[in-house]
Amino acid sequence: MVQKYQSPVRVYKYPFELVMAAYEKRFPTCPEIPVFLGSEILRESRSEDGATHVIERSCKLNVDAPRLLKKIAGVEFVFFIQKNTVNWKERTLLIEAQNETFASRVVVLEICNYSVHPENEDWTCFEQSASLDIKSFFGFENTVEKIAMKQYTANIKRGKEVIEHYLKELISQGITFIPRWTPPAVCEKVASQAPSQHENSKAPSESGTQGSDKGNGGTCPSAESSPPDADKLDADYIERCLGQLTPMQESCLIRLRQWLQETHKGKIPRDEHILRFLRARDFHIDKAREMLCQSLTWRKQYQVDYILQTWRPPPLLEEYYTGGWHYQDRDGRPLYILRLGQMDTKGLVKALGEESLLRHVLSINEEGQKRCEENTSLLGRPITSWTCLVDLEGLNMRHLWRPGVKALLRIIEVVEDNYPETLGRLLIVRAPRVFPVLWTLVSPFINENTRQKFLIYSGNNYQGPGGLVDYLDKDVIPDFLGGECVCNVPEGGLVPKSLYQTDEEPETSDHIRLWTETIYHSASIFKGAPHEIVVEILEGESVITWDFDILKGDVAFSLFHSKRAPETSRKEAAVASTLSTGENVQLIGKSWALGVDYSRVESPLVCREGESIQGSHVTRWPGFYILQWKMHSPVACAGSSLSRVDDVLASLQVSNHKCKMMYYYEVLASKEFRGSMSSLESCHSGFSQLSGATTSSNQSQSSSLISR
């Protein structure tokens, strides 16, 4: 397996020329990097105008590996070939390095870039990417991989420290300004001006740190704002707003974020949300990506993003649900108090049903994320989880009512799948004797990482040192636990049986149904059997908008216009099938001819698995518009009878010749279509509020504009 690394953008608040002078001090040897034993220049060249300088070096490195492994490999040191290309005109440095030792067995590639900061020309940015592919190594492939990755990550941040060390050394020597490159024709003209520039120039540290610190201020951006560069993450931003991450954890975050940008057209979740899923899967990027994509689809399908605006708990729930937010803990995490022992879970389930309880729990989780974002901005440090204090005083066998426990397990499953790593600590106090029974039933459904955050106190053990005072300030501990703070959490009590629903079991489904009437529909697409929807436009300009996600396979989307409707029977079948079973529906008959019976009004758009597409079309003529999704079949390259390898592999990935998608469409009057043609501004827009930005397919957008 190929191991990959991608660094965030690291910023030096010094001009490019001064950073290059510090970088050159690393050669030919660098005592600050013990593994770097020395280097020698193999080749060197310059362009005629001196703007480009290329140096190729052989670098000798010491590897901290077991003696036995070195003896088997027959080497004490490893050699790398490093090619540095500096462009003084563009103010960039490209570093390309690859291993020379064991090149046939191990392939190590590294690319580094130094460039000018896009918002401050007196600052320098640094990026680094690398890959490691161990093909064979005397049966020690896994061992070599671990050693290589350990040493590489250990030296990543050390590299920045070394540059900063030499920058300080230059400044201590009085070197605070190095003039920029100028063409030879004007060198003599500016030579006489150089001393005055040197005298009048400020030290880079002064001009850099006292100037406008764009994207590198002392506080975290608000929840709606993005990091300094929408496409890249700044290392200072990560540390300030997301917390301390190892180099490999930073790399996983950046790589998953890049994948989401490519497949979700810019509508990506916030960085802290992506990071939660990575942590939940121990930074295994493929597992985290699968979990996150399933959660994003779930949020979109059931409109979870709008629950805080649309969900209003019924009065009965507000009176008898014994939970609520209560200040924050010592670490700045929002604090939620749940008096579970005082809650009549059986009565709530019988009176309201599982659906209402689940919606309420989801609204609590959404509110918790919102409070975390507010505390992050308020405290100036990352707050990504909350603390829950559960009081079990009063817990008895009534709480072990089987349908109630079943509902609890279902709620836990939904929360675990879609709100990972949001619980920072769970404090359980006054646990009675019946608690082990409940814990035995519930604990297998709770993630191991989450279980490790549980602290359980029986009796009065929560009082005094080692108890709540270690996690909560004394003025926050609620009065019913011996504190001085008045807590407004409802006291609960038994729900009157007169409020129970009439049926003994109001909900019999094996799975909790969130929004039973979701605005999204599902469809299957088969080879040779596209899925089609007809929209009738009677008169005037209208706007057809669409929003769909490809869940499996690759799909080609097109929009057609016809003056006559498809057969009535097929149209009725389409409506019934689409709204109920979500099966495949075909409307364009085999006898219809393109250009005669119907015409294309939107160019085909190839949509890859995992992509989310939004677009719109302004109609020019009345009639029938047909939205079509068909399976995308890769075609052979032009001028060749053979398919590309990528296309063959892509076709093999579509199992059973079947694609799946979920979609939503809407027809609006032209005057009612708010905003641009690149977004759905209707109240039913499925865009995730976890995202800071929304864009649509450029291809779909441009064709819509043409058809206007």
XYZ file of C-alpha atoms in Angstrom:
708
model
C 0.000 0.000 0.000
C 1.267 3.451 -0.908
C 1.550 5.794 2.072
C 0.921 9.470 1.286
C 1.513 12.706 3.122
C 0.250 16.227 2.431
C 1.227 19.109 4.685
C -0.827 22.190 5.486
C 0.475 25.564 4.334
C 3.142 26.782 6.741
C 3.841 30.512 6.770
C 7.145 32.275 7.483
C 6.605 35.957 8.174
C 9.735 36.888 6.239
C 10.370 37.750 2.558
C 11.143 34.948 0.121
C 14.738 36.073 -0.458
C 15.571 35.989 3.256
C 13.971 32.553 3.665
C 16.071 31.275 0.752
C 19.233 32.557 2.438
C 18.237 30.656 5.580
C 17.463 27.537 3.538
C 20.890 27.530 1.872
C 22.568 27.482 5.292
C 21.377 23.858 5.616
C 24.004 22.801 3.083
C 26.368 21.066 2.758
C 25.777 19.835 6.327
C 23.257 20.748 8.986
C 24.001 20.015 12.666
C 20.406 20.981 13.483
C 19.154 17.873 11.621
C 21.065 14.873 13.040
C 19.889 12.408 10.372
C 21.267 14.669 7.621
C 24.949 13.716 7.395
C 25.985 15.802 4.408
C 25.551 16.514 0.711
C 27.531 17.179 -2.438
C 26.563 19.028 -5.607
C 26.230 16.788 -8.673
C 25.059 19.344 -11.231
C 24.387 23.081 -11.262
C 23.091 25.466 -13.920
C 21.757 28.992 -14.294
C 19.705 30.724 -16.950
C 21.351 33.488 -18.974
C 19.539 36.230 -17.069
C 20.181 34.574 -13.713
C 16.486 34.273 -12.922
C 16.551 30.470 -12.703
C 19.051 28.483 -10.675
C 19.023 24.650 -10.652
C 21.110 22.563 -8.226
C 21.119 18.768 -8.027
C 22.607 17.233 -4.886
C 23.322 13.805 -3.469
C 22.255 13.772 0.175
C 23.471 11.248 2.750
C 21.064 10.284 5.535
C 21.358 8.152 8.625
C 18.417 5.829 9.303
C 17.470 4.966 12.870
C 16.758 1.294 12.200
C 17.499 -1.904 14.138
C 21.057 -3.133 13.716
C 19.826 -6.488 12.405
C 17.799 -4.835 9.666
C 20.783 -2.738 8.568
C 22.949 -5.842 8.480
C 20.421 -7.745 6.351
C 20.049 -4.788 3.994
C 23.829 -4.374 3.810
C 23.818 -0.585 4.229
C 24.543 1.877 7.021
C 23.285 4.984 5.241
C 20.822 5.873 2.500
C 21.278 8.367 -0.320
C 18.706 10.659 -1.894
C 18.895 12.758 -5.051
C 17.523 16.243 -4.462
C 16.844 18.718 -7.272
C 16.230 22.354 -6.311
C 14.854 24.791 -8.879
C 14.664 28.385 -7.686
C 12.969 31.020 -9.838
C 14.018 34.429 -8.548
C 11.714 36.213 -10.943
C 8.587 34.352 -9.820
C 9.991 33.999 -6.289
C 9.449 30.248 -6.024
C 11.537 27.236 -5.046
C 10.621 23.721 -6.171
C 12.318 20.840 -4.355
C 12.089 17.342 -5.841
C 13.667 14.434 -3.977
C 13.734 10.682 -4.490
C 15.715 7.828 -2.999
C 18.747 6.413 -4.783
C 19.376 3.584 -2.308
C 17.096 0.536 -2.837
C 15.360 2.373 -5.696
C 14.164 -0.935 -7.167
C 12.618 -2.054 -3.867
C 11.418 1.192 -2.285
C 10.135 4.334 -4.014
C 10.187 7.553 -1.979
C 9.071 10.752 -3.701
C 8.932 14.174 -2.069
C 7.918 17.539 -3.489
C 8.242 20.813 -1.570
C 7.304 24.328 -2.628
C 8.300 27.723 -1.291
C 6.282 30.626 -2.681
C 5.133 34.149 -1.860
C 2.080 34.475 0.397
C -0.924 35.426 -1.802
C -2.006 38.216 0.562
C 1.336 39.527 1.805
C 4.344 39.653 -0.502
C 6.686 39.966 2.492
C 5.692 36.504 3.756
C 6.659 33.078 2.411
C 4.516 29.934 2.214
C 5.758 26.352 2.364
C 3.979 23.160 1.277
C 5.175 19.584 1.300
C 3.869 16.301 -0.122
C 5.395 12.843 -0.195
C 4.640 9.223 -1.027
C 6.185 5.933 0.095
C 5.781 2.689 -1.870
C 7.578 -0.379 -0.501
C 7.476 -3.063 -3.173
C 9.701 -5.618 -1.426
C 12.287 -5.538 1.327
C 13.550 -8.965 2.327
C 10.268 -9.781 4.086
C 10.485 -6.711 6.364
C 8.079 -4.508 4.379
C 5.814 -3.591 7.326
C 8.770 -2.901 9.610
C 10.465 -0.665 7.054
C 7.214 1.206 6.427
C 6.740 1.946 10.131
C 10.355 3.072 10.549
C 10.190 5.301 7.472
C 6.899 6.961 8.442
C 8.049 7.470 12.045
C 11.277 9.167 10.991
C 9.613 11.229 8.283
C 6.898 12.640 10.538
C 9.439 13.311 13.300
C 11.473 15.514 10.949
C 8.581 17.410 9.340
C 8.108 20.052 12.030
C 11.818 19.960 12.752
C 12.377 21.302 9.244
C 10.389 24.456 9.987
C 12.231 24.949 13.278
C 15.556 24.736 11.441
C 14.557 27.435 8.945
C 13.413 29.686 11.786
C 16.704 29.011 13.603
C 18.753 30.177 10.601
C 16.456 33.173 10.056
C 17.168 34.334 13.600
C 20.860 33.716 13.007
C 20.811 35.936 9.899
C 18.970 38.695 11.745
C 21.437 38.515 14.636
C 24.195 39.071 12.063
C 22.429 42.226 10.870
C 21.081 40.696 7.654
C 17.462 41.793 7.568
C 17.065 42.669 3.889
C 18.074 40.963 0.656
C 17.144 42.788 -2.564
C 14.904 41.035 -5.052
C 16.115 39.794 -8.412
C 16.183 42.356 -11.218
C 16.858 41.813 -14.944
C 20.513 42.355 -15.995
C 19.566 45.399 -18.101
C 18.489 47.351 -15.042
C 20.965 45.927 -12.527
C 23.427 48.804 -12.983
C 20.616 51.334 -12.798
C 19.398 50.121 -9.408
C 22.826 49.316 -7.977
C 23.304 52.852 -6.721
C 19.858 52.777 -5.104
C 20.421 49.527 -3.215
C 22.238 51.064 -0.206
C 19.498 53.609 0.385
C 16.886 50.857 0.121
C 18.822 48.825 2.616
C 19.058 51.706 5.042
C 15.400 52.636 4.767
C 14.023 49.110 4.864
C 12.488 47.671 7.975
C 13.431 44.313 9.357
C 11.131 41.651 7.972
C 10.067 40.620 11.440
C 8.876 44.177 12.067
C 7.024 44.703 8.809
C 5.611 41.205 8.865
C 4.313 40.958 12.395
C 3.100 44.514 12.780
C 1.297 44.630 9.445
C -2.091 43.198 8.641
C -2.093 39.596 9.822
C -4.546 38.223 7.299
C -5.667 34.754 8.170
C -3.174 34.523 11.029
C -4.778 36.552 13.783
C -5.029 35.567 17.408
C -8.665 34.489 17.328
C -10.483 31.729 15.498
C -12.774 32.611 12.606
C -16.481 32.530 13.240
C -18.554 29.472 12.444
C -19.574 30.917 9.089
C -16.078 31.911 8.013
C -13.507 29.806 6.236
C -9.795 29.362 6.856
C -7.415 31.875 5.235
C -7.460 30.055 1.899
C -10.646 28.284 0.890
C -8.688 25.580 -0.939
C -5.812 25.097 1.522
C -5.359 24.899 5.252
C -2.881 27.063 7.082
C -0.840 25.348 9.812
C -1.453 28.228 12.234
C -5.199 28.027 11.554
C -5.182 24.285 12.328
C -3.369 24.759 15.624
C -5.471 27.748 16.642
C -8.934 26.546 15.645
C -8.742 22.755 15.377
C -6.184 21.876 18.037
C -2.850 20.084 18.140
C -2.561 17.481 15.378
C 0.337 15.258 14.417
C 1.748 15.726 10.896
C -0.006 12.574 9.672
C -3.307 13.690 11.209
C -2.950 17.040 9.441
C -2.277 15.160 6.220
C -5.409 13.003 6.621
C -7.550 16.098 7.219
C -6.163 17.880 4.167
C -6.478 14.854 1.870
C -10.081 14.112 2.930
C -10.958 17.786 2.578
C -9.476 17.872 -0.926
C -11.458 14.778 -1.903
C -14.680 16.391 -0.668
C -13.918 19.562 -2.628
C -13.447 17.546 -5.808
C -16.541 15.367 -5.425
C -18.976 17.674 -3.639
C -18.338 20.750 -5.777
C -17.242 22.980 -2.901
C -20.158 22.193 -0.556
C -17.949 20.610 2.072
C -18.530 20.383 5.822
C -16.597 22.558 8.197
C -13.129 21.384 9.094
C -14.030 20.541 12.689
C -16.852 18.304 11.437
C -14.519 16.433 9.062
C -12.026 16.065 11.893
C -14.633 14.403 14.121
C -15.156 11.602 11.605
C -11.408 11.127 11.181
C -10.990 10.803 14.936
C -13.889 8.354 15.108
C -12.058 6.091 12.668
C -8.585 6.601 14.163
C -7.590 8.714 11.133
C -8.089 5.809 8.719
C -8.972 8.017 5.776
C -10.985 5.477 3.731
C -13.136 4.442 6.698
C -13.665 8.063 7.736
C -14.636 9.034 4.174
C -17.220 6.245 3.988
C -18.703 7.167 7.361
C -18.803 10.891 6.553
C -20.423 10.415 3.131
C -23.140 8.201 4.605
C -23.810 10.823 7.261
C -23.957 13.692 4.735
C -26.438 11.704 2.644
C -28.516 11.012 5.754
C -28.514 14.689 6.746
C -29.550 15.770 3.291
C -32.241 13.142 2.808
C -33.962 13.891 6.111
C -33.318 17.660 6.205
C -31.442 17.453 9.516
C -29.733 20.772 8.791
C -33.009 22.600 9.388
C -34.085 20.881 12.578
C -33.231 23.864 14.790
C -35.473 26.071 12.648
C -38.328 23.595 12.089
C -38.517 21.452 15.225
C -40.554 22.769 18.094
C -40.900 20.253 20.944
C -44.515 19.741 22.040
C -45.487 21.134 25.461
C -45.604 17.628 26.919
C -41.964 17.057 25.967
C -40.882 20.413 27.385
C -42.565 19.552 30.692
C -41.503 15.930 31.114
C -38.165 15.666 29.279
C -35.645 16.192 32.082
C -32.709 17.616 30.145
C -31.261 21.018 29.308
C -28.115 23.101 28.730
C -26.378 24.507 31.799
C -23.319 26.807 31.423
C -19.992 25.029 30.695
C -17.340 22.844 32.346
C -13.813 23.790 33.427
C -12.442 23.133 29.914
C -14.950 25.463 28.256
C -17.139 22.667 26.895
C -20.905 23.313 26.866
C -22.570 21.355 29.693
C -25.777 19.379 29.187
C -27.615 17.992 32.212
C -29.916 14.978 31.916
C -31.881 13.819 34.961
C -32.558 10.396 33.499
C -33.705 8.900 36.808
C -36.549 11.450 36.987
C -37.655 10.882 33.386
C -40.680 8.714 32.590
C -39.234 7.132 29.445
C -42.133 4.695 29.132
C -44.693 7.477 29.378
C -42.854 9.650 26.827
C -42.583 6.820 24.325
C -46.260 5.925 24.727
C -47.432 9.551 24.571
C -45.166 10.852 21.798
C -43.626 7.881 20.005
C -40.014 7.267 19.069
C -40.087 9.771 16.203
C -40.546 12.818 18.434
C -37.941 11.643 20.924
C -35.390 11.103 18.164
C -36.059 14.517 16.659
C -35.593 16.099 20.048
C -32.303 14.281 20.647
C -31.058 15.333 17.206
C -31.968 18.954 17.953
C -29.932 18.691 21.180
C -26.909 17.452 19.210
C -27.304 20.217 16.634
C -27.558 22.799 19.416
C -24.441 21.283 21.017
C -22.416 21.778 17.833
C -23.643 25.350 17.609
C -22.621 26.029 21.220
C -19.182 24.524 20.580
C -18.660 26.943 17.685
C -19.750 29.866 19.871
C -17.373 28.847 22.676
C -14.530 28.466 20.177
C -15.005 32.056 19.040
C -15.514 33.291 22.597
C -12.507 31.543 24.171
C -10.153 31.767 21.192
C -9.279 28.065 21.301
C -10.869 24.981 19.766
C -13.932 23.604 21.581
C -15.200 20.646 19.554
C -17.188 18.605 22.080
C -19.483 18.997 25.055
C -19.869 17.450 28.501
C -22.964 15.587 29.623
C -23.890 15.192 33.298
C -26.389 12.345 33.859
C -28.147 12.043 37.221
C -29.538 8.527 37.775
C -31.268 9.224 41.092
C -34.646 7.495 40.814
C -33.635 4.968 38.133
C -35.659 1.779 38.592
C -37.053 -1.220 36.718
C -39.614 1.014 35.017
C -36.747 2.416 32.969
C -35.923 -1.102 31.726
C -39.237 -1.322 29.868
C -38.295 -3.235 26.741
C -39.758 -0.874 24.057
C -38.132 2.055 25.873
C -34.718 0.379 25.929
C -35.202 -0.530 22.265
C -35.916 3.117 21.430
C -32.836 4.197 23.411
C -30.613 1.787 21.494
C -31.932 3.075 18.164
C -31.280 6.673 19.189
C -27.748 5.765 20.311
C -27.126 4.125 16.925
C -28.219 7.224 15.005
C -26.147 9.554 17.206
C -23.039 7.325 17.028
C -23.222 7.224 13.220
C -23.780 10.934 12.653
C -22.334 12.825 15.644
C -19.034 11.062 16.369
C -16.538 12.580 18.787
C -18.979 15.266 19.925
C -19.131 13.952 23.483
C -16.058 15.089 25.360
C -16.963 13.642 28.762
C -19.956 11.853 30.332
C -20.353 12.198 34.097
C -22.816 9.689 35.576
C -23.718 10.362 39.210
C -25.850 8.591 41.834
C -25.867 5.308 39.905
C -28.261 2.879 41.683
C -28.019 -0.905 41.908
C -30.165 -1.383 38.815
C -27.702 0.599 36.679
C -25.400 -2.384 35.830
C -28.387 -4.075 34.184
C -29.045 -1.053 31.972
C -25.325 -0.655 31.256
C -25.085 -4.292 30.145
C -27.865 -3.684 27.620
C -26.595 -0.363 26.304
C -22.771 -0.520 26.371
C -22.315 -2.916 23.392
C -23.915 -0.264 21.154
C -21.558 2.500 22.255
C -18.261 3.042 20.474
C -15.146 2.081 22.446
C -13.721 5.620 22.143
C -16.958 6.984 23.594
C -17.053 4.463 26.454
C -13.607 5.599 27.581
C -15.067 9.059 28.242
C -17.557 7.742 30.834
C -16.990 8.490 34.534
C -19.453 6.695 36.829
C -20.079 7.627 40.474
C -22.327 5.624 42.785
C -23.894 7.027 45.938
C -22.274 10.285 47.034
C -18.842 9.565 45.565
C -19.279 12.505 43.201
C -18.852 14.917 46.113
C -15.422 16.070 47.223
C -11.999 15.691 45.532
C -11.997 13.411 42.498
C -15.678 14.129 41.916
C -17.562 16.831 40.044
C -15.334 19.614 41.371
C -12.516 18.281 39.192
C -14.571 18.964 36.080
C -17.069 21.684 37.018
C -16.601 24.978 38.823
C -18.349 25.053 42.199
C -20.636 27.870 41.089
C -21.876 25.685 38.195
C -22.725 22.491 40.133
C -26.559 22.317 40.250
C -28.454 22.639 43.499
C -29.993 19.158 43.365
C -26.442 17.732 43.502
C -25.432 19.828 46.506
C -24.241 22.869 44.577
C -25.321 26.491 44.834
C -26.393 27.011 41.199
C -30.100 26.982 40.442
C -30.735 24.606 37.547
C -33.704 25.147 35.243
C -33.835 21.574 33.953
C -37.411 20.227 34.325
C -37.938 17.840 37.218
C -40.028 15.482 35.102
C -42.464 13.083 36.748
C -44.948 10.504 35.472
C -46.685 11.285 32.196
C -50.487 11.010 32.710
C -51.863 7.910 31.001
C -54.644 10.022 29.565
C -52.013 11.508 27.222
C -50.936 8.121 25.853
C -51.543 7.452 22.173
C -54.472 5.133 21.470
C -52.483 2.266 19.916
C -50.466 0.083 22.260
C -47.504 0.210 19.892
C -47.809 3.448 17.894
C -44.748 2.654 15.769
C -43.984 -0.871 14.596
C -41.186 -0.191 12.138
C -37.865 -1.859 12.860
C -36.114 1.428 12.080
C -36.883 4.909 13.234
C -38.387 6.913 10.403
C -37.160 10.453 10.601
C -39.068 12.549 8.074
C -41.580 10.114 6.613
C -42.223 12.486 3.696
C -38.698 13.384 2.635
C -38.512 15.725 -0.352
C -35.827 13.492 -1.871
C -36.611 10.404 -3.910
C -34.411 7.443 -4.703
C -33.964 5.734 -8.054
C -32.062 2.872 -9.615
C -30.409 3.117 -13.019
C -29.579 0.052 -15.059
C -27.523 -0.530 -18.165
C -29.793 0.351 -21.083
C -32.545 1.537 -18.719
C -32.193 5.220 -17.730
C -34.353 6.911 -15.104
C -36.503 9.751 -16.478
C -38.881 12.386 -15.096
C -41.233 14.614 -17.092
C -42.048 18.233 -16.192
C -44.827 20.026 -18.038
C -44.341 23.762 -18.648
C -47.544 25.515 -19.764
C -46.490 29.054 -20.599
C -43.958 31.791 -19.891
C -40.432 31.475 -18.540
C -39.996 29.030 -15.713
C -36.972 27.649 -13.914
C -36.418 23.914 -13.466
C -34.009 23.240 -10.625
C -32.437 19.942 -9.639
C -30.382 18.598 -6.782
C -29.136 15.001 -6.796
C -26.483 12.770 -5.232
C -24.883 9.784 -6.944
C -24.747 7.015 -4.344
C -23.362 4.241 -6.554
C -21.769 4.118 -10.011
C -21.230 6.865 -12.607
C -24.209 8.587 -14.239
C -24.717 10.876 -17.239
C -27.389 13.572 -16.706
C -29.242 15.265 -19.587
C -32.281 17.506 -20.092
C -34.567 17.193 -23.142
C -37.591 19.104 -24.510
C -40.538 17.714 -26.413
C -43.714 19.299 -27.764
C -45.719 16.155 -27.078
C -46.090 14.227 -23.875
C -44.922 10.670 -23.312
C -47.630 8.012 -23.354
C -50.241 8.625 -20.657
C -49.982 5.181 -19.130
C -46.213 5.406 -18.832
C -46.435 8.882 -17.318
C -48.878 7.727 -14.645
C -46.698 4.743 -13.888
C -43.711 7.049 -13.585
C -45.388 9.208 -10.963
C -46.574 6.256 -8.907
C -43.286 4.428 -9.089
C -41.099 7.420 -8.386
C -42.974 8.568 -5.317
C -43.469 5.164 -3.744
C -40.949 2.486 -4.591
C -38.196 4.610 -6.104
C -37.720 2.137 -8.949
C -36.445 2.807 -12.453
C -38.805 4.760 -14.775
C -38.427 5.240 -18.559
C -40.449 7.779 -20.542
C -38.714 8.253 -23.900
C -40.034 5.509 -26.137
C -37.769 3.485 -28.377
C -39.627 4.862 -31.405
C -38.748 8.436 -30.515
C -35.928 10.001 -32.527
C -33.614 12.669 -31.116
C -33.967 15.858 -33.163
C -37.417 14.840 -34.407
C -39.621 13.895 -31.466
C -37.502 15.600 -28.822
C -34.402 17.802 -28.578
C -31.551 18.191 -26.113
C -31.478 21.475 -24.157
C -28.681 20.682 -21.667
C -25.368 19.099 -22.613
C -24.720 15.707 -20.955
C -23.010 16.009 -17.594
C -20.994 13.030 -16.340
C -21.486 12.640 -12.581
C -19.113 10.403 -10.632
C -19.954 8.235 -7.650
C -20.113 10.300 -4.477
C -20.692 13.606 -6.284
C -23.479 16.029 -5.379
C -24.884 18.051 -8.292
C -27.089 21.131 -8.308
C -28.201 23.117 -11.314
C -31.041 24.907 -13.057
C -32.491 25.597 -16.498
C -34.582 28.564 -17.683
C -37.215 27.271 -20.086
C -37.704 29.052 -23.403
C -40.717 27.177 -24.747
C -43.821 25.546 -23.277
C -44.041 21.782 -23.549
C -42.597 18.788 -21.767
C -39.106 18.727 -20.285
C -37.556 15.349 -19.509
C -34.795 14.963 -16.917
C -32.773 11.858 -17.703
C -30.133 9.961 -15.727
C -28.439 7.099 -17.551
C -25.539 4.839 -16.701
C -22.261 6.308 -17.919
C -20.244 3.909 -20.052
C -16.613 4.960 -20.688
C -15.760 5.137 -24.367
C -12.470 4.344 -26.010
C -9.998 7.165 -26.638
C -10.278 8.912 -29.967
C -8.097 7.344 -32.613
C -7.711 4.125 -30.659
C -9.732 0.949 -30.507
C -8.566 0.299 -26.945
C -10.098 1.793 -23.811
C -8.006 3.645 -21.322
C -6.939 1.729 -18.225
C -8.786 4.234 -15.968
C -12.012 3.729 -17.925
C -11.752 -0.055 -17.756
C -11.166 0.057 -13.998
C -14.074 2.486 -13.565
C -16.398 0.185 -15.498
C -15.397 -2.787 -13.371
C -16.291 -0.903 -10.203
C -19.967 -0.666 -11.229
C -21.201 -3.963 -9.858
C -24.349 -5.686 -11.108
C -24.733 -3.046 -13.857
C -26.699 -0.843 -11.479
C -26.382 2.756 -10.293
C -28.213 4.407 -7.422
C -29.040 8.023 -6.720
C -31.328 10.267 -4.698
C -32.773 13.389 -6.252
C -35.070 16.354 -5.853
C -36.434 18.729 -8.493
C -38.623 21.814 -8.411
C -40.267 24.160 -10.908
C -40.311 27.866 -10.066
C -41.628 30.891 -11.840
C -38.773 32.994 -13.191
C -39.647 35.903 -10.908
C -39.629 33.607 -7.867
C -36.159 32.249 -8.508
C -33.988 34.165 -6.100
C -30.248 34.533 -6.500
C -27.976 33.222 -9.225
C -28.353 30.340 -11.629
C -25.683 28.448 -9.733
C -27.629 27.685 -6.562
C -31.034 26.568 -5.340
C -32.411 29.404 -3.241
C -35.797 27.788 -2.563
C -36.893 26.781 0.904
C -36.356 23.140 -0.009
C -32.685 23.488 -0.884
C -30.793 20.424 0.277
C -27.488 22.162 0.872
C -25.863 21.214 4.160
C -25.566 23.932 6.778
C -22.386 22.200 7.872
C -20.879 23.749 4.768
C -19.455 27.220 4.600
C -19.752 27.620 0.817
C -22.009 26.378 -1.953
C -21.372 26.155 -5.656
C -22.793 24.121 -8.483
C -21.535 22.324 -11.514
C -19.981 24.858 -13.870
C -20.973 22.745 -16.815
C -24.607 22.666 -15.793
C -24.593 26.343 -14.962
C -23.111 27.453 -18.233
C -25.534 25.421 -20.330
C -28.443 26.842 -18.369
C -27.271 30.341 -19.119
C -26.968 29.534 -22.807
C -30.516 28.200 -22.937
C -31.851 31.445 -21.492
